Short mmCIF file of C-alpha atoms in Angstrom, two decimals:
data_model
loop_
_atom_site.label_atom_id
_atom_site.label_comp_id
_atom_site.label_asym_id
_atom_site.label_seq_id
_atom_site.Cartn_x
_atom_site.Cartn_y
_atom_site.Cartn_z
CA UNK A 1 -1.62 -4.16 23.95
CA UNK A 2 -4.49 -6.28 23.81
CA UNK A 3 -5.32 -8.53 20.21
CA UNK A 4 -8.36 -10.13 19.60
CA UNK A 5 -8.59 -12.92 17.60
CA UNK A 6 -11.55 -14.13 15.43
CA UNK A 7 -11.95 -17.20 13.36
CA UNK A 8 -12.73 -17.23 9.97
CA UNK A 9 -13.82 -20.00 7.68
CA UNK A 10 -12.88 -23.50 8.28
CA UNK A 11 -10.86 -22.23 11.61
CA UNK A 12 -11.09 -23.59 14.76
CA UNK A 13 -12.81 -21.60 17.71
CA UNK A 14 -10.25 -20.41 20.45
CA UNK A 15 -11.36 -20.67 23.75
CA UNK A 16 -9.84 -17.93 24.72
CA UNK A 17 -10.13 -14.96 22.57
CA UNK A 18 -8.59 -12.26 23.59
CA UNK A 19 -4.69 -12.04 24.87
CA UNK A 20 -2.45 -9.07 26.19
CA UNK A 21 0.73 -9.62 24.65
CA UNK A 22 3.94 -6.68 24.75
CA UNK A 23 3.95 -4.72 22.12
CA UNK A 24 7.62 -5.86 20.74
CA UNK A 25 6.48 -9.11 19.49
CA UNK A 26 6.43 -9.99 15.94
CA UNK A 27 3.82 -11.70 14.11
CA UNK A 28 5.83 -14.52 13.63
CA UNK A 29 5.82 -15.19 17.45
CA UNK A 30 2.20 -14.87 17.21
CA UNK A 31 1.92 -17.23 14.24
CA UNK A 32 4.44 -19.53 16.19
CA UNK A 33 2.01 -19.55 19.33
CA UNK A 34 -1.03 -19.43 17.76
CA UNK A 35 0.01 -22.64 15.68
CA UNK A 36 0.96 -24.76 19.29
CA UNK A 37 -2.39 -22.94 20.90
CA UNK A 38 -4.29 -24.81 17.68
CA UNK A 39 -1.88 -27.77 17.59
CA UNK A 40 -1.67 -27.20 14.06
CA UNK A 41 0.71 -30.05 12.50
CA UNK A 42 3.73 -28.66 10.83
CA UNK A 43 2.01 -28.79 7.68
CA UNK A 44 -1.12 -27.14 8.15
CA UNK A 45 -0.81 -23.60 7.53
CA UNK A 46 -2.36 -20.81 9.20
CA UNK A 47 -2.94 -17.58 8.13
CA UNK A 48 -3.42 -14.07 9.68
CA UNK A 49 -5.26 -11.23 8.56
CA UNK A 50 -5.75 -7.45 9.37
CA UNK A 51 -9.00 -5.83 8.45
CA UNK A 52 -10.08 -9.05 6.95
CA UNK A 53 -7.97 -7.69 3.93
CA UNK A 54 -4.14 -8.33 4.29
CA UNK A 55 -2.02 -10.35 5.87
CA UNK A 56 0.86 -8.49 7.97
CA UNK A 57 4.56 -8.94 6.94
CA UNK A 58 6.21 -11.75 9.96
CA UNK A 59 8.97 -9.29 11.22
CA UNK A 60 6.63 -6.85 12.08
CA UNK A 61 5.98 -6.09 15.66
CA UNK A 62 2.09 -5.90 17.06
CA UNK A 63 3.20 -2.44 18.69
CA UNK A 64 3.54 -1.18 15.27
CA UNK A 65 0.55 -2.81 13.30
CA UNK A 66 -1.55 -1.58 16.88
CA UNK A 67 -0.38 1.69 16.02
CA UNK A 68 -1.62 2.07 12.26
CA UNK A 69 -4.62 -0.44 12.76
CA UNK A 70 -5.48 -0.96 16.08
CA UNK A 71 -9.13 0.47 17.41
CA UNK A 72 -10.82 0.54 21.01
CA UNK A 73 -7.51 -0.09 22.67
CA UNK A 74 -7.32 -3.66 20.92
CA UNK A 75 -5.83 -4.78 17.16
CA UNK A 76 -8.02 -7.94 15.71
CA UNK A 77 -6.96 -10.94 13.52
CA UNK A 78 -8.50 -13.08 11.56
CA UNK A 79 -7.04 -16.32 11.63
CA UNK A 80 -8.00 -19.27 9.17
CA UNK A 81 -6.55 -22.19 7.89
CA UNK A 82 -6.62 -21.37 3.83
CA UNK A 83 -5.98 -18.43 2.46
CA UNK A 84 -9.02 -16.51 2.85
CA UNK A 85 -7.94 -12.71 0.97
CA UNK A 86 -5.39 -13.55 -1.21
CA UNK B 1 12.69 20.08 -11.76
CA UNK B 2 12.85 16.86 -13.03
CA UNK B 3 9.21 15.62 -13.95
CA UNK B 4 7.68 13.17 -12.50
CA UNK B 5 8.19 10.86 -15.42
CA UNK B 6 11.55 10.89 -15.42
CA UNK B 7 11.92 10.45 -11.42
CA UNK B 8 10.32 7.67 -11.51
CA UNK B 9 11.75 6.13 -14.26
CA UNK B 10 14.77 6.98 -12.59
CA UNK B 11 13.91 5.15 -9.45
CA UNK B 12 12.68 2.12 -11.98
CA UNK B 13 15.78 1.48 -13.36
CA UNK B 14 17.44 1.31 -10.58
CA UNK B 15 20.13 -1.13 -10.38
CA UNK B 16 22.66 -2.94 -7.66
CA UNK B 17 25.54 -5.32 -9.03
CA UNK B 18 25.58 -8.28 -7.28
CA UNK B 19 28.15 -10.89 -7.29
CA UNK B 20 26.54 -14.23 -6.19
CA UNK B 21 29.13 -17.28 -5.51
CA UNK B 22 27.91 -20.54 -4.07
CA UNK B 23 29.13 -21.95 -1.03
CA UNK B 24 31.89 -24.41 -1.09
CA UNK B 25 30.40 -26.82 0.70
CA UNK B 26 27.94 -26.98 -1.20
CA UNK B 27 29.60 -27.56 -4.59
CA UNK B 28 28.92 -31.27 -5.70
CA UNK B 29 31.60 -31.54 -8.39
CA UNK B 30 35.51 -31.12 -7.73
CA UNK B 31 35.03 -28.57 -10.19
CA UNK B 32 34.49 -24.88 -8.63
CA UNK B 33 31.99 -22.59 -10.41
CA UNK B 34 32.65 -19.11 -11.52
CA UNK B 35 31.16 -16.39 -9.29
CA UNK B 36 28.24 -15.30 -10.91
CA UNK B 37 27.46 -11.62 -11.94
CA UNK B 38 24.20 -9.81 -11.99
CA UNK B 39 22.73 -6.62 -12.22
CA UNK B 40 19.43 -6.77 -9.92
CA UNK B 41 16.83 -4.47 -10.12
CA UNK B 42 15.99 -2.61 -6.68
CA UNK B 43 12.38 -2.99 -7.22
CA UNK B 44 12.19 -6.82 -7.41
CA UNK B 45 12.18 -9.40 -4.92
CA UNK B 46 15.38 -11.76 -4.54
CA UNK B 47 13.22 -14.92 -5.34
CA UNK B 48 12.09 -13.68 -8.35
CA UNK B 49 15.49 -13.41 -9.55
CA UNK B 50 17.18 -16.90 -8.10
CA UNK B 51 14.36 -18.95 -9.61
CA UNK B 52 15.48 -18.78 -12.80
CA UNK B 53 18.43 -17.45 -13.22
CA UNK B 54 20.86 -18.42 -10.56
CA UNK B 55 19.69 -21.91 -10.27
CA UNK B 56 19.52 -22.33 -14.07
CA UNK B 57 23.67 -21.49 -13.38
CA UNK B 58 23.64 -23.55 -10.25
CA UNK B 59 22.21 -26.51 -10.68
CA UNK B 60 24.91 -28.68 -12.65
CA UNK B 61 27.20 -27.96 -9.67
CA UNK B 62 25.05 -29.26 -6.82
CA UNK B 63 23.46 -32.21 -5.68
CA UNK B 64 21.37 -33.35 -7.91
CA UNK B 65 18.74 -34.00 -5.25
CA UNK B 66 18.66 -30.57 -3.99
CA UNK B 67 15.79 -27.91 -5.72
CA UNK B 68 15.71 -24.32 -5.49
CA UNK B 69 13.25 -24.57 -2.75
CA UNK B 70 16.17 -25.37 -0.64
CA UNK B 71 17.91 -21.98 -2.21
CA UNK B 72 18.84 -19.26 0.40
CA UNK B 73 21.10 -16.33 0.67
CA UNK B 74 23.57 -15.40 2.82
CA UNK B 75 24.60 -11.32 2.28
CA UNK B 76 27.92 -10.35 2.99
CA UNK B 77 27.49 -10.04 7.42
CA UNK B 78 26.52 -13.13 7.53
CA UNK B 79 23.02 -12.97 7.95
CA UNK B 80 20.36 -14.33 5.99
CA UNK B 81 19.14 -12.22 3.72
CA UNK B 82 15.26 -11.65 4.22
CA UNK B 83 14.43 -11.87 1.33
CA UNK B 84 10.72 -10.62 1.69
CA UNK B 85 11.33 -6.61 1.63
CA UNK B 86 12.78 -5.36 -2.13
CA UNK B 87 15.85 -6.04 -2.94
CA UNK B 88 16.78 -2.12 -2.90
CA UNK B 89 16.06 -1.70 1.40
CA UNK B 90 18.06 -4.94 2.02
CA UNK B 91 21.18 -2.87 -0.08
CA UNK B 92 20.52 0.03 1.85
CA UNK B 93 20.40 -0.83 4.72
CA UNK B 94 23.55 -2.73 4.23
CA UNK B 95 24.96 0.06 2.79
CA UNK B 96 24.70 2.12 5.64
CA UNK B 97 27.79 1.50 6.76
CA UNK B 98 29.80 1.25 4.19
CA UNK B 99 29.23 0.57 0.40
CA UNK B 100 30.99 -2.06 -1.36
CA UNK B 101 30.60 -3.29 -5.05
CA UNK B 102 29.47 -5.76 -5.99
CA UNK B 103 27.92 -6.66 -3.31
CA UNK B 104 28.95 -9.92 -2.24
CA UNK B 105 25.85 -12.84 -1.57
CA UNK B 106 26.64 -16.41 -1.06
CA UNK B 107 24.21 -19.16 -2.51
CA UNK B 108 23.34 -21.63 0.12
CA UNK B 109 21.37 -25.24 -1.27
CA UNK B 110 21.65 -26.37 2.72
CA UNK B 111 20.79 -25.87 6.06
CA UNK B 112 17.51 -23.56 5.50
CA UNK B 113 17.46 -21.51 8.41
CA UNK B 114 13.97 -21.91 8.89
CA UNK B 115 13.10 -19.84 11.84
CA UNK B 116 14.91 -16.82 10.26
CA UNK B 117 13.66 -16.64 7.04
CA UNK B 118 10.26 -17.41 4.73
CA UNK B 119 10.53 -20.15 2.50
CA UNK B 120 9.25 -19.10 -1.21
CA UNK B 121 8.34 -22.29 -3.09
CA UNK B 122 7.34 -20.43 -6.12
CA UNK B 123 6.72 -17.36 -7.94
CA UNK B 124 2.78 -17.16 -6.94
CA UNK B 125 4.09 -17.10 -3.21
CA UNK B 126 5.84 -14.00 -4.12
CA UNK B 127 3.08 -12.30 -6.01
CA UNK B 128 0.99 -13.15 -3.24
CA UNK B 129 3.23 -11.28 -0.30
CA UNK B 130 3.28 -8.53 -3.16
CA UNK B 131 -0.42 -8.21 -3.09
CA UNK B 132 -0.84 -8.48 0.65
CA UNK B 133 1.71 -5.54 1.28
CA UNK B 134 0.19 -3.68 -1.84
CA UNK B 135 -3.09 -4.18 -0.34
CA UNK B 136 -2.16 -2.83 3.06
CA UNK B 137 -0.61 0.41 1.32
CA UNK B 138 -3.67 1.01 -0.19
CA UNK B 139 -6.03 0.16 3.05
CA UNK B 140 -3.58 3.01 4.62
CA UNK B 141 -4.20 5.19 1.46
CA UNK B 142 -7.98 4.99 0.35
CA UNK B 143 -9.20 2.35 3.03
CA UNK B 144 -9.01 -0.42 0.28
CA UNK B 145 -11.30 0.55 -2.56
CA UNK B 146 -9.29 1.15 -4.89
CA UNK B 147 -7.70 -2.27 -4.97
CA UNK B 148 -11.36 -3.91 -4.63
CA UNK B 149 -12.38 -2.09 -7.63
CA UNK B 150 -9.81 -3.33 -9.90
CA UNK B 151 -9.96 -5.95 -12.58
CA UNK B 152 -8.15 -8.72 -11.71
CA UNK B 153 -6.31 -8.07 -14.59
CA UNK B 154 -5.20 -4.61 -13.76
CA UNK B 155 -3.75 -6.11 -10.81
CA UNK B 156 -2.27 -8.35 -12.32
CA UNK B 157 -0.55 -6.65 -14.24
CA UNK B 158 1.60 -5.03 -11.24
CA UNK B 159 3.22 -7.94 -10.55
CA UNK B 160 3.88 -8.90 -14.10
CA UNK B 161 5.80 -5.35 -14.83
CA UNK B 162 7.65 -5.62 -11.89
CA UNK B 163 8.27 -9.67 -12.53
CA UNK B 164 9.66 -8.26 -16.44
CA UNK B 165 10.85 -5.16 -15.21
CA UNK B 166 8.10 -3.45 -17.77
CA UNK B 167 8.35 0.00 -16.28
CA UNK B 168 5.29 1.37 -19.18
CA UNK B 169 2.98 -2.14 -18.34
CA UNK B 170 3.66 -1.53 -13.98
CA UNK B 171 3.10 2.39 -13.77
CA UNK B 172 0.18 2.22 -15.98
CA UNK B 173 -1.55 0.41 -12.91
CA UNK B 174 0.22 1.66 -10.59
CA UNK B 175 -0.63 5.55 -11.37
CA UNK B 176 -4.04 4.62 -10.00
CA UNK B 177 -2.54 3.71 -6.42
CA UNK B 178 -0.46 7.62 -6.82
CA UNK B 179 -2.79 9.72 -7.77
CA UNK B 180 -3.60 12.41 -4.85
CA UNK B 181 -6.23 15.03 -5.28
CA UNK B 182 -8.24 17.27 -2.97
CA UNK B 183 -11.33 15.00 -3.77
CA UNK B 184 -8.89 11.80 -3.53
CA UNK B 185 -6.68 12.04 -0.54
CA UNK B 186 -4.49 9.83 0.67
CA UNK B 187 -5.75 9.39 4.24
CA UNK B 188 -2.56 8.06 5.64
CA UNK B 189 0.85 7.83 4.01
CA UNK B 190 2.38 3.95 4.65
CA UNK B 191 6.08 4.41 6.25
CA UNK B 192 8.25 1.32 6.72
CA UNK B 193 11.34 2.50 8.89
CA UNK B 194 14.00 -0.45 8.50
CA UNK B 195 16.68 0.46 11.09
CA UNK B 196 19.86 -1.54 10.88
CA UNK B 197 19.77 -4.52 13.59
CA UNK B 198 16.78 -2.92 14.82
CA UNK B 199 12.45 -4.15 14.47
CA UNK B 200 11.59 -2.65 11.69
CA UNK B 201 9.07 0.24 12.32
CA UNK B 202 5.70 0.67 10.57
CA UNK B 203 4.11 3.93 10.46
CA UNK B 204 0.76 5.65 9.00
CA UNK B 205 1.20 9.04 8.86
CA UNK B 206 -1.85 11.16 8.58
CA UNK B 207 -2.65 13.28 5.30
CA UNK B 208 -5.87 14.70 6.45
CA UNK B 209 -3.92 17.88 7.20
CA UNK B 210 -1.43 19.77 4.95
CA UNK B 211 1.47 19.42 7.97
CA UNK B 212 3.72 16.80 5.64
CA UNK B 213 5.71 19.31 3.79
CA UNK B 214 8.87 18.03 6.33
CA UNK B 215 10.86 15.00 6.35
CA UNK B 216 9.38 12.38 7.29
CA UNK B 217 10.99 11.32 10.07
CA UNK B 218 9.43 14.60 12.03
CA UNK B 219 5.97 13.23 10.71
CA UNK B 220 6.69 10.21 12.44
CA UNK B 221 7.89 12.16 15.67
CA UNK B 222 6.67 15.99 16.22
CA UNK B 223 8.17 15.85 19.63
CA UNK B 224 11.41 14.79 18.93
CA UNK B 225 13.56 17.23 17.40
CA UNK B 226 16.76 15.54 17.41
CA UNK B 227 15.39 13.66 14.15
CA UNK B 228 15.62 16.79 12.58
CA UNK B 229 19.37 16.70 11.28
CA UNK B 230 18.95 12.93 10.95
CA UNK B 231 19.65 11.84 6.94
CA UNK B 232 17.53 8.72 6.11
CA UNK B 233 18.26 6.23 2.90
CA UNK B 234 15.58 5.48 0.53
CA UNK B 235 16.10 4.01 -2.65
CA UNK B 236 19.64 4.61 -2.41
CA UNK B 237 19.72 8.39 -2.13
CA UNK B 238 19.91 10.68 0.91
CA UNK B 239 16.42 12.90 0.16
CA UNK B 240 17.27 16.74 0.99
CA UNK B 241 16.06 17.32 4.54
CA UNK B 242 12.66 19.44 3.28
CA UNK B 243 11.35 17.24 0.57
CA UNK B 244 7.76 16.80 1.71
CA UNK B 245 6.56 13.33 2.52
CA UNK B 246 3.51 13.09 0.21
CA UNK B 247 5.88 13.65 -2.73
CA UNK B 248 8.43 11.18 -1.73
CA UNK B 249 5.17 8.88 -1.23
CA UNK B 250 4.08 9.27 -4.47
CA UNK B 251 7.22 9.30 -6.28
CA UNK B 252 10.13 7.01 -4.15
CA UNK B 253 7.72 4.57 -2.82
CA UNK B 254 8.55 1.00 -3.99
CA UNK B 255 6.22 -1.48 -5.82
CA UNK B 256 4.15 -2.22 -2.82
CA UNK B 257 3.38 1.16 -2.45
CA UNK B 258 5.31 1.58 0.99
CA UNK B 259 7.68 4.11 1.32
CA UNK B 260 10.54 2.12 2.76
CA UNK B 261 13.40 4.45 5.19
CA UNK B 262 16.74 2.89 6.08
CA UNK B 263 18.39 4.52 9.37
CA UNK B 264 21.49 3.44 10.69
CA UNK B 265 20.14 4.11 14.28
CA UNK B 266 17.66 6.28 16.10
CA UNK B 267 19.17 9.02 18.22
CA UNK B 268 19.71 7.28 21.96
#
């Protein structure tokens, strides 16, 4: 499936926005990417969000968040650095 | 039929006895504590229970340098406990196979297995995975706006019933996120399928039509009819094969408003 990321905030731009990934990956792997992509330092945090409204448990897979969320064939994330919707 | 008062109560007061002994090797003292007994409510969250209670018990035992941030649990396979779905799927799912009471969790203070589990350094961590799964139930159920229409101390609230185990203070909030009329529809029910050593699943089953009346693993696949005959776990009880999903939903759901199904496996 395809995701889409947009920054939010403080967050640093990506070059490169938008990634096919399987659908079987979790959102920790994503997180755990995204984090070397940004070379965030281990105690930065980073946070994802769906719908810039919620932030998706880490165990579940994209496949599964694409199904309930995803539109136009891609899912989107907003990605900052603080917590932006608690 | 039981009203819905008293099924949900029900389903509140749910309970699993736990028996929680520390691991050896982590004992400080020559001297061996007791195993520790507890009944934990099926509704909460593990860290909400360790943070006071079981290192409160702990702590005179163990290195004195060691803080209940460095708390995790280890259930009775072996496995980390994850700790970040209610306490009530992580029993289920590990009673799928068989049931044994108390159930048996070892207190680590060591070796954090960090790429396994989340780390909860306190209670407003907790509230705020609460709120972001609450949140996403209700962006499934009325796109959102109910949750953005709430005083913050409504919402509050939530957390603080289900922190006390106040059944009257969490389902007076929490009757808002339930109610289902023609003019206020759910528009999708939110389905977590947990399946034992498996991803766990995460559904959105559409309520635009009146189709739910079946179980709702058919909801979540029409076209495959060997889920059928399948019996699911949720909250501890095997639902008769008919009962319609939008009641389960409304009734069965846990705290963050999820519906939350435990399978052993899926048919291969």
């Amino acid at each position: 499936v395809s995701i889409y990321f947009k920054p939010t905030a403080d967050a640093p731009i990506m070059k490169k926005k938008k990634w096919e990934v399987e659908r079987n990956i979790t959102i920790s792997d994503v997180t755990g990417f995204f984090r070397s992509y940004l070379t965030c330092a281990p105690h930065e945090s980073l946070f994802l969000y769906i719908n810039q409204c919620f932030a998706p448990a880490p165990d579940m897979t994209i496949g599964s968040l694409y199904d309930c969320y995803g539109s136009d064939r891609k899912i989107t994330f907003y990605y900052c650095k603080n917590q932006a919707w608690g | 039929m039981a009203n819905d008062e008293d099924v949900r109560k029900e389903v509140w007061n749910g309970k699993i006895p736990v028996l929680f002994r520390l691991c050896p090797s982590d004992v400080f003292l020559t001297e061996q504590p007791e195993p520790l007994y507890m009944a934990v409510m099926r509704q909460s969250y593990f860290p909400l229970v360790f943070s006071e209670k079981i290192h409160k018990y702990y702590k005179r035992y163990i290195d004195p340098d060691l803080t209940e941030a460095n708390i995790w649990l280890e259930d009775n396979n072996g496995m980390p406990v994850q700790w970040h779905w209610p306490i009530g799927v992580l029993f289920d799912l590990n009673s799928l196979t068989k049931v044994d009471l108390p159930w048996v969790i070892t207190v680590h203070y060591k070796d954090f297995p960090q790429n396994n589990i989340i780390r909860f350094t306190s209670r407003d961590a907790v509230e705020s995975l609460y709120m972001s799964n609450l949140k996403e139930a209700d962006f499934l159920k009325h796109r959102g706006q109910l949750i953005n229409v709430m005083q913050r101390h409504e919402i509050k609230m939530l957390f603080q019933g289900l922190n006390e185990g106040n059944y009257e203070k969490f389902w007076s909030v929490n009757e808002k996120f339930m109610e289902c009329s023609e003019t206020n529809k759910f528009r999708y029910i939110p389905i977590r399928l947990h399946i034992k050593h498996d991803i766990i699943k995460q559904y959105a089953i559409s309520n635009m039509n009146n189709e739910n009346t079946a179980n709702p693993l058919i909801s979540i696949n029409q076209s495959d009819e060997r889920l059928v005959n399948i019996n699911y776990l949720t909250q501890g009880i095997k639902p008769p094969l008919d009962t319609p999903l939008l009641w389960l939903s409304r009734r069965l759901s846990y705290p963050d408003n999820f519906l939350h199904i435990c399978l052993l496996d899926l048919p291969s």
